[in-house]
Short mmCIF file of C-alpha atoms in Angstrom, two decimals:
data_model
loop_
_atom_site.label_atom_id
_atom_site.label_comp_id
_atom_site.label_asym_id
_atom_site.label_seq_id
_atom_site.Cartn_x
_atom_site.Cartn_y
_atom_site.Cartn_z
CA UNK W 13 -41.44 68.89 -39.19
CA UNK W 14 -39.53 68.67 -42.46
CA UNK W 15 -38.64 65.41 -44.21
CA UNK W 16 -34.93 65.62 -43.42
CA UNK W 17 -35.57 65.96 -39.69
CA UNK W 18 -38.01 63.00 -39.78
CA UNK W 19 -35.41 60.86 -41.57
CA UNK W 20 -32.72 61.75 -39.04
CA UNK W 21 -35.06 61.02 -36.13
CA UNK W 22 -36.06 57.64 -37.56
CA UNK W 23 -32.42 56.69 -38.08
CA UNK W 24 -31.60 57.55 -34.47
CA UNK W 25 -34.59 55.59 -33.21
CA UNK W 26 -33.52 52.62 -35.34
CA UNK W 27 -29.98 52.84 -33.97
CA UNK W 28 -31.35 52.88 -30.41
CA UNK W 29 -33.56 49.89 -31.20
CA UNK W 30 -30.63 47.94 -32.62
CA UNK W 31 -28.55 48.78 -29.57
CA UNK W 32 -31.32 47.55 -27.25
CA UNK W 33 -31.57 44.33 -29.28
CA UNK W 34 -27.81 43.93 -28.93
CA UNK W 35 -28.02 44.43 -25.18
CA UNK W 36 -30.81 41.84 -24.96
CA UNK W 37 -28.69 39.37 -26.91
CA UNK W 38 -25.66 40.02 -24.70
CA UNK W 39 -27.78 39.57 -21.58
CA UNK W 40 -29.10 36.26 -22.87
CA UNK W 41 -25.60 35.07 -23.69
CA UNK W 42 -24.36 36.05 -20.25
CA UNK W 43 -27.27 34.21 -18.61
CA UNK W 44 -26.53 31.09 -20.66
CA UNK W 45 -22.83 31.28 -19.85
CA UNK W 46 -23.62 31.73 -16.16
CA UNK W 47 -25.97 28.76 -16.24
CA UNK W 48 -23.32 26.62 -17.93
CA UNK W 49 -20.73 27.78 -15.41
CA UNK W 50 -23.00 26.88 -12.50
CA UNK W 51 -23.74 23.49 -14.03
CA UNK W 52 -20.03 22.84 -14.55
CA UNK W 53 -19.31 23.91 -10.98
CA UNK W 54 -22.02 21.61 -9.65
CA UNK W 55 -20.55 18.72 -11.65
CA UNK W 56 -17.08 19.51 -10.29
CA UNK W 57 -18.22 19.61 -6.68
CA UNK W 58 -20.44 16.53 -6.97
CA UNK W 59 -18.06 14.39 -9.04
CA UNK W 60 -16.29 11.84 -6.79
CA UNK W 61 -12.94 13.44 -5.84
CA UNK W 62 -11.19 10.06 -6.16
CA UNK W 63 -11.83 10.24 -9.92
CA UNK W 64 -11.27 13.98 -10.32
CA UNK W 65 -7.61 14.24 -11.25
CA UNK W 66 -7.20 17.97 -11.85
CA UNK W 67 -8.59 19.49 -8.67
CA UNK W 68 -6.53 22.68 -8.68
CA UNK W 69 -3.80 24.49 -10.60
CA UNK W 70 -0.38 22.77 -10.62
CA UNK W 71 1.73 23.51 -7.57
CA UNK W 72 5.00 22.07 -6.24
CA UNK W 73 4.68 18.70 -4.53
CA UNK W 74 5.54 19.48 -0.92
CA UNK W 75 7.02 16.30 0.53
CA UNK W 76 7.67 18.08 3.83
CA UNK W 77 3.94 17.93 4.54
CA UNK W 78 4.07 14.13 4.70
CA UNK W 79 4.68 12.32 8.01
CA UNK W 80 8.12 10.94 8.75
CA UNK W 81 8.72 7.25 7.99
CA UNK W 82 8.06 4.93 10.94
CA UNK W 83 10.74 2.71 12.41
CA UNK W 84 11.39 -0.64 10.76
CA UNK W 85 9.80 -3.73 12.29
CA UNK W 86 12.00 -6.14 14.23
CA UNK W 87 11.91 -8.61 11.36
CA UNK W 88 12.47 -6.72 8.12
CA UNK W 89 10.56 -8.44 5.29
CA UNK W 90 11.84 -8.49 1.73
CA UNK W 91 9.83 -6.28 -0.60
CA UNK W 92 9.83 -7.05 -4.33
CA UNK W 93 8.83 -4.21 -6.65
CA UNK W 94 8.53 -4.54 -10.42
CA UNK W 95 8.19 -1.67 -12.88
CA UNK W 96 6.78 -2.57 -16.32
CA UNK W 97 8.05 -0.05 -18.86
CA UNK W 98 7.60 0.89 -22.50
CA UNK W 99 8.67 4.18 -24.08
CA UNK W 100 8.30 6.14 -20.85
CA UNK W 101 11.86 7.42 -20.75
CA UNK W 102 10.74 10.93 -19.82
CA UNK W 103 9.25 9.62 -16.56
CA UNK W 104 11.27 6.49 -15.81
CA UNK W 105 14.13 8.07 -13.88
CA UNK W 106 11.69 9.72 -11.45
CA UNK W 107 9.97 6.36 -10.93
CA UNK W 108 13.24 4.51 -10.27
CA UNK W 109 14.55 7.25 -7.98
CA UNK W 110 11.34 7.11 -5.93
CA UNK W 111 11.91 3.40 -5.29
CA UNK W 112 15.64 3.19 -4.63
CA UNK W 113 15.44 6.49 -2.75
CA UNK W 114 13.37 4.73 -0.10
CA UNK W 115 16.66 3.29 1.22
CA UNK W 116 14.77 0.18 2.26
CA UNK W 117 17.32 -2.42 3.45
CA UNK W 118 15.58 -5.50 1.98
CA UNK W 119 14.45 -4.33 -1.45
CA UNK W 120 14.41 -6.35 -4.68
CA UNK W 121 13.67 -3.95 -7.52
CA UNK W 122 13.39 -4.90 -11.18
CA UNK W 123 12.44 -2.92 -14.31
CA UNK W 124 10.99 -5.04 -17.12
CA UNK W 125 11.08 -3.00 -20.31
CA UNK W 126 9.21 -4.04 -23.44
CA UNK W 127 11.93 -3.08 -25.90
CA UNK W 128 11.49 0.69 -25.79
CA UNK W 129 12.65 2.79 -28.71
CA UNK W 130 13.29 5.98 -26.74
CA UNK W 131 16.09 6.64 -24.23
CA UNK W 132 14.83 4.05 -21.73
CA UNK W 133 17.75 1.62 -22.14
CA UNK W 134 20.31 4.41 -21.72
CA UNK W 135 18.53 5.46 -18.52
CA UNK W 136 18.51 1.89 -17.21
CA UNK W 137 22.23 1.46 -17.95
CA UNK W 138 22.89 4.60 -15.94
CA UNK W 139 21.69 2.87 -12.76
CA UNK W 140 24.38 0.19 -13.11
CA UNK W 141 24.07 -2.31 -10.25
CA UNK W 142 21.48 -0.31 -8.25
CA UNK W 143 18.61 -2.17 -9.94
CA UNK W 144 18.04 -5.23 -12.08
CA UNK W 145 16.48 -4.80 -15.52
CA UNK W 146 15.81 -6.38 -18.89
CA UNK W 147 14.66 -4.85 -22.16
CA UNK W 148 12.98 -7.23 -24.61
CA UNK W 149 9.64 -7.48 -26.43
CA UNK W 150 6.71 -8.72 -24.35
CA UNK W 151 3.01 -9.41 -24.80
CA UNK W 152 1.78 -6.42 -22.87
CA UNK W 153 1.86 -4.99 -19.36
CA UNK W 154 0.58 -8.13 -17.62
CA UNK W 155 3.25 -10.23 -19.31
CA UNK W 156 5.95 -7.72 -18.37
CA UNK W 157 4.87 -7.78 -14.71
CA UNK W 158 4.86 -11.59 -14.66
CA UNK W 159 8.31 -11.74 -16.26
CA UNK W 160 9.59 -9.22 -13.76
CA UNK W 161 8.37 -11.15 -10.74
CA UNK W 162 9.81 -14.38 -12.16
CA UNK W 163 13.26 -12.97 -11.48
CA UNK W 164 12.74 -11.45 -8.02
CA UNK W 165 11.38 -12.74 -4.75
CA UNK W 166 9.90 -11.04 -1.72
CA UNK W 167 7.66 -11.49 1.32
CA UNK W 168 5.72 -8.45 0.07
CA UNK W 169 5.04 -7.64 -3.60
CA UNK W 170 3.98 -4.60 -5.64
CA UNK W 171 4.28 -3.18 -9.11
CA UNK W 172 4.77 0.48 -9.93
CA UNK W 173 4.12 1.76 -13.44
CA UNK W 174 6.91 3.67 -15.15
CA UNK W 175 5.13 7.03 -14.91
CA UNK W 176 4.10 6.84 -11.23
CA UNK W 177 6.22 7.41 -8.11
CA UNK W 178 6.36 6.13 -4.54
CA UNK W 179 6.27 8.67 -1.74
CA UNK W 180 9.09 8.76 0.84
CA UNK W 181 8.76 6.20 3.60
CA UNK W 182 6.16 4.11 1.76
CA UNK W 183 8.10 0.83 1.90
CA UNK W 184 8.99 1.17 5.58
CA UNK W 185 5.39 2.00 6.39
CA UNK W 186 4.07 -1.01 4.46
CA UNK W 187 6.57 -3.35 6.12
CA UNK W 188 5.55 -2.13 9.58
CA UNK W 189 1.85 -2.27 8.69
CA UNK W 190 2.03 -5.91 7.65
CA UNK W 191 4.12 -6.78 10.73
CA UNK W 192 1.47 -5.29 13.00
CA UNK W 193 -1.51 -6.65 11.05
CA UNK W 194 -0.92 -10.35 10.31
CA UNK W 195 -4.62 -10.67 9.40
CA UNK W 196 -4.27 -8.33 6.40
CA UNK W 197 -3.16 -9.68 3.02
CA UNK W 198 -3.47 -6.61 0.77
CA UNK W 199 -2.95 -2.99 1.79
CA UNK W 200 -3.30 0.26 -0.14
CA UNK W 201 -3.40 3.94 0.74
CA UNK W 202 -4.30 7.44 -0.36
CA UNK W 203 -2.93 8.86 -3.60
CA UNK W 204 -1.67 12.18 -4.92
CA UNK W 205 -2.27 13.24 -8.52
CA UNK W 206 0.67 14.82 -10.33
CA UNK W 207 0.92 16.24 -13.84
CA UNK W 208 3.41 15.72 -16.65
CA UNK W 209 6.02 17.88 -14.91
CA UNK W 210 5.55 16.30 -11.47
CA UNK W 211 3.52 19.13 -9.96
CA UNK W 212 0.64 18.26 -7.66
CA UNK W 213 -2.86 18.76 -9.10
CA UNK W 214 -5.02 16.91 -6.55
CA UNK W 215 -5.37 14.31 -3.82
CA UNK W 216 -7.72 11.40 -3.15
CA UNK W 217 -8.54 10.43 0.43
CA UNK W 218 -10.15 6.99 0.55
CA UNK W 219 -12.48 5.60 3.22
CA UNK W 220 -12.18 2.09 4.64
CA UNK W 221 -12.19 -0.78 2.16
CA UNK W 222 -15.56 -1.87 0.78
CA UNK W 223 -15.90 -5.45 -0.47
CA UNK W 224 -19.20 -4.66 -2.18
CA UNK W 225 -17.96 -1.53 -3.97
CA UNK W 226 -14.93 -3.37 -5.35
CA UNK W 227 -17.24 -5.88 -7.02
CA UNK W 228 -18.68 -3.06 -9.14
CA UNK W 229 -15.73 -0.67 -9.62
CA UNK W 230 -11.95 -0.89 -9.49
CA UNK W 231 -11.44 2.02 -7.13
CA UNK W 232 -8.25 0.85 -5.36
CA UNK W 233 -5.25 3.04 -6.37
CA UNK W 234 -2.99 0.42 -7.95
CA UNK W 235 0.22 2.39 -7.45
CA UNK W 236 -0.35 2.32 -3.67
CA UNK W 237 -1.20 -1.40 -3.42
CA UNK W 238 1.05 -4.04 -1.80
CA UNK W 239 0.27 -7.69 -1.10
CA UNK W 240 1.79 -10.67 0.66
CA UNK W 241 3.52 -13.32 -1.41
CA UNK W 242 0.87 -15.88 -0.39
CA UNK W 243 -1.74 -13.93 -2.38
CA UNK W 244 0.29 -14.23 -5.60
CA UNK W 245 0.98 -17.93 -4.95
CA UNK W 246 -2.71 -18.64 -4.35
CA UNK W 247 -4.49 -16.68 -7.10
CA UNK W 248 -1.77 -16.75 -9.73
CA UNK W 249 -0.02 -14.00 -11.71
CA UNK W 250 -1.50 -11.19 -13.76
CA UNK W 251 -3.87 -12.38 -16.48
CA UNK W 252 -2.27 -11.64 -19.85
CA UNK W 253 -5.75 -11.36 -21.41
CA UNK W 254 -6.19 -8.03 -19.62
CA UNK W 255 -4.31 -4.96 -20.83
CA UNK W 256 -6.25 -2.24 -19.00
CA UNK W 257 -8.12 -3.74 -16.05
CA UNK W 258 -5.38 -6.20 -15.05
CA UNK W 259 -5.08 -4.68 -11.58
CA UNK W 260 -8.82 -4.87 -10.91
CA UNK W 261 -8.87 -8.47 -12.14
CA UNK W 262 -6.09 -9.35 -9.69
CA UNK W 263 -7.89 -7.60 -6.83
CA UNK W 264 -11.17 -9.37 -7.59
CA UNK W 265 -9.48 -12.77 -7.70
CA UNK W 266 -7.73 -12.07 -4.40
CA UNK W 267 -10.94 -10.88 -2.74
CA UNK W 268 -12.91 -13.86 -4.07
CA UNK W 269 -10.24 -16.19 -2.63
CA UNK W 270 -10.91 -14.76 0.83
CA UNK W 271 -7.84 -12.56 1.22
CA UNK W 272 -8.42 -9.53 3.41
CA UNK W 273 -7.89 -5.97 2.19
CA UNK W 274 -7.23 -2.84 4.24
CA UNK W 275 -6.88 0.84 3.42
CA UNK W 276 -3.96 2.47 5.21
CA UNK W 277 -4.39 6.04 6.44
CA UNK W 278 -1.33 7.36 4.63
CA UNK W 279 -0.35 8.75 1.23
CA UNK W 280 1.78 6.05 -0.37
CA UNK W 281 2.27 7.04 -4.01
CA UNK W 282 1.57 9.52 -6.79
CA UNK W 283 -0.44 8.81 -9.93
CA UNK W 284 0.82 10.77 -12.92
CA UNK W 285 -1.79 12.29 -15.27
CA UNK W 286 -0.65 12.91 -18.85
CA UNK W 287 -1.99 12.60 -22.39
CA UNK W 288 0.08 9.55 -23.35
CA UNK W 289 -0.96 7.34 -20.44
CA UNK W 290 -2.74 4.10 -21.23
CA UNK W 291 -5.82 4.92 -19.16
CA UNK W 292 -6.40 7.98 -21.35
CA UNK W 293 -5.71 6.43 -24.76
CA UNK W 294 -7.48 3.07 -24.40
CA UNK W 295 -10.78 3.98 -22.75
CA UNK W 296 -12.92 1.80 -25.03
CA UNK W 297 -10.69 -1.23 -24.44
CA UNK W 298 -10.87 -0.58 -20.72
CA UNK W 299 -14.66 -0.34 -20.80
CA UNK W 300 -14.92 -3.74 -22.51
CA UNK W 301 -12.53 -5.36 -20.05
CA UNK W 302 -14.47 -3.95 -17.11
CA UNK W 303 -17.70 -5.34 -18.58
CA UNK W 304 -16.05 -8.76 -18.79
CA UNK W 305 -15.03 -8.58 -15.14
CA UNK W 306 -18.50 -7.52 -14.01
CA UNK W 307 -20.07 -10.33 -16.00
CA UNK W 308 -17.66 -12.84 -14.47
CA UNK W 309 -18.07 -11.65 -10.88
CA UNK W 310 -21.71 -10.51 -10.82
CA UNK W 311 -23.17 -12.91 -13.38
CA UNK W 312 -24.45 -10.05 -15.54
CA UNK W 313 -23.37 -6.67 -16.93
CA UNK W 314 -25.02 -3.97 -14.80
CA UNK W 315 -26.18 -0.67 -16.27
CA UNK W 316 -24.42 2.54 -15.29
CA UNK W 317 -27.38 3.36 -13.04
CA UNK W 318 -27.05 0.00 -11.25
CA UNK W 319 -23.31 0.56 -10.81
CA UNK W 320 -23.91 4.05 -9.43
CA UNK W 321 -26.48 2.78 -6.95
CA UNK W 322 -24.23 -0.05 -5.79
CA UNK W 323 -21.21 2.17 -5.11
CA UNK W 324 -23.12 5.23 -3.90
CA UNK W 325 -22.57 4.50 -0.17
CA UNK W 326 -18.82 4.18 -0.74
CA UNK W 327 -18.64 7.33 -2.87
CA UNK W 328 -20.54 9.27 -0.22
CA UNK W 329 -18.01 8.19 2.43
CA UNK W 330 -15.18 9.12 0.08
CA UNK W 331 -16.73 12.53 -0.56
CA UNK W 332 -16.98 13.16 3.19
CA UNK W 333 -13.39 11.98 3.80
CA UNK W 334 -12.06 14.14 0.99
CA UNK W 335 -13.67 17.38 2.09
CA UNK W 336 -12.98 16.71 5.76
CA UNK W 337 -9.32 16.48 4.80
CA UNK W 338 -9.47 19.59 2.61
CA UNK W 339 -11.07 21.54 5.45
CA UNK W 340 -8.45 20.37 7.93
CA UNK W 341 -10.78 18.15 9.93
CA UNK W 342 -8.80 14.99 9.07
CA UNK W 343 -5.03 14.44 9.00
CA UNK W 344 -3.33 11.68 7.04
#
């Protein structure tokens, strides 16, 4: 065997060896990617659906799938709705339309804007006498809500943020629910998640209300929540010291005062998910406010493990409700 043939053979063997090493590396990378994918999939399936906003690709929100509005009760209560607003002009018209489009005969609707610098005021002027509104600086969302309710009155109250929307028939349903359930003071329902463009990206089906779970986590979908005027009169307005967890603070005060909550078996509103929303931008502020509320109501700040253990029974029921609905075993 001459030297040239040996050299050529060694080069080919080396090339084969390098190729095998490359295949080994590729196989390892594929195994790692597969493991990460499985781990991500497990996290997706096991994460509570009520806090998983993007559950599927965006698709048109099909309002035809929702049940028809019920008939109005014999005595039609006044419903007061306030929308706090600040620089949400791109969403505000959809929010307003979702409220006045309810065609509820005893509606008092007010938009309290914090002096927006976008096209909010022009949008509000376009609604002329269909709504009441003011645009002036405020001290935050809680202050705006309080100012709004100072100018309107109603047997039933609610506030709807300027990027969320009510679903058709929500006000009629709430009015009838309260008429048939005089023992209930606060009612809320299921929610639909929508994206920036208004396309549906998920749904949250909630089980029956849990007093214990609410003490540890603010799980009630605020945009679906309505309460009787007597709750507001008894526990007071929104606390201006809270800018993120103001809704949970109000719920906790109402629950501590003995008012009774109920979860309605109906989709009442849509929660819009987008990059500019307050819940996305101010997570650290929200975490601190939630710690304050837990300290006030529990007497200490529980660890994340303690919180998880306390709300585990509720989350399990929510998980079952969600997938029963997705599989067609439940209708709402």
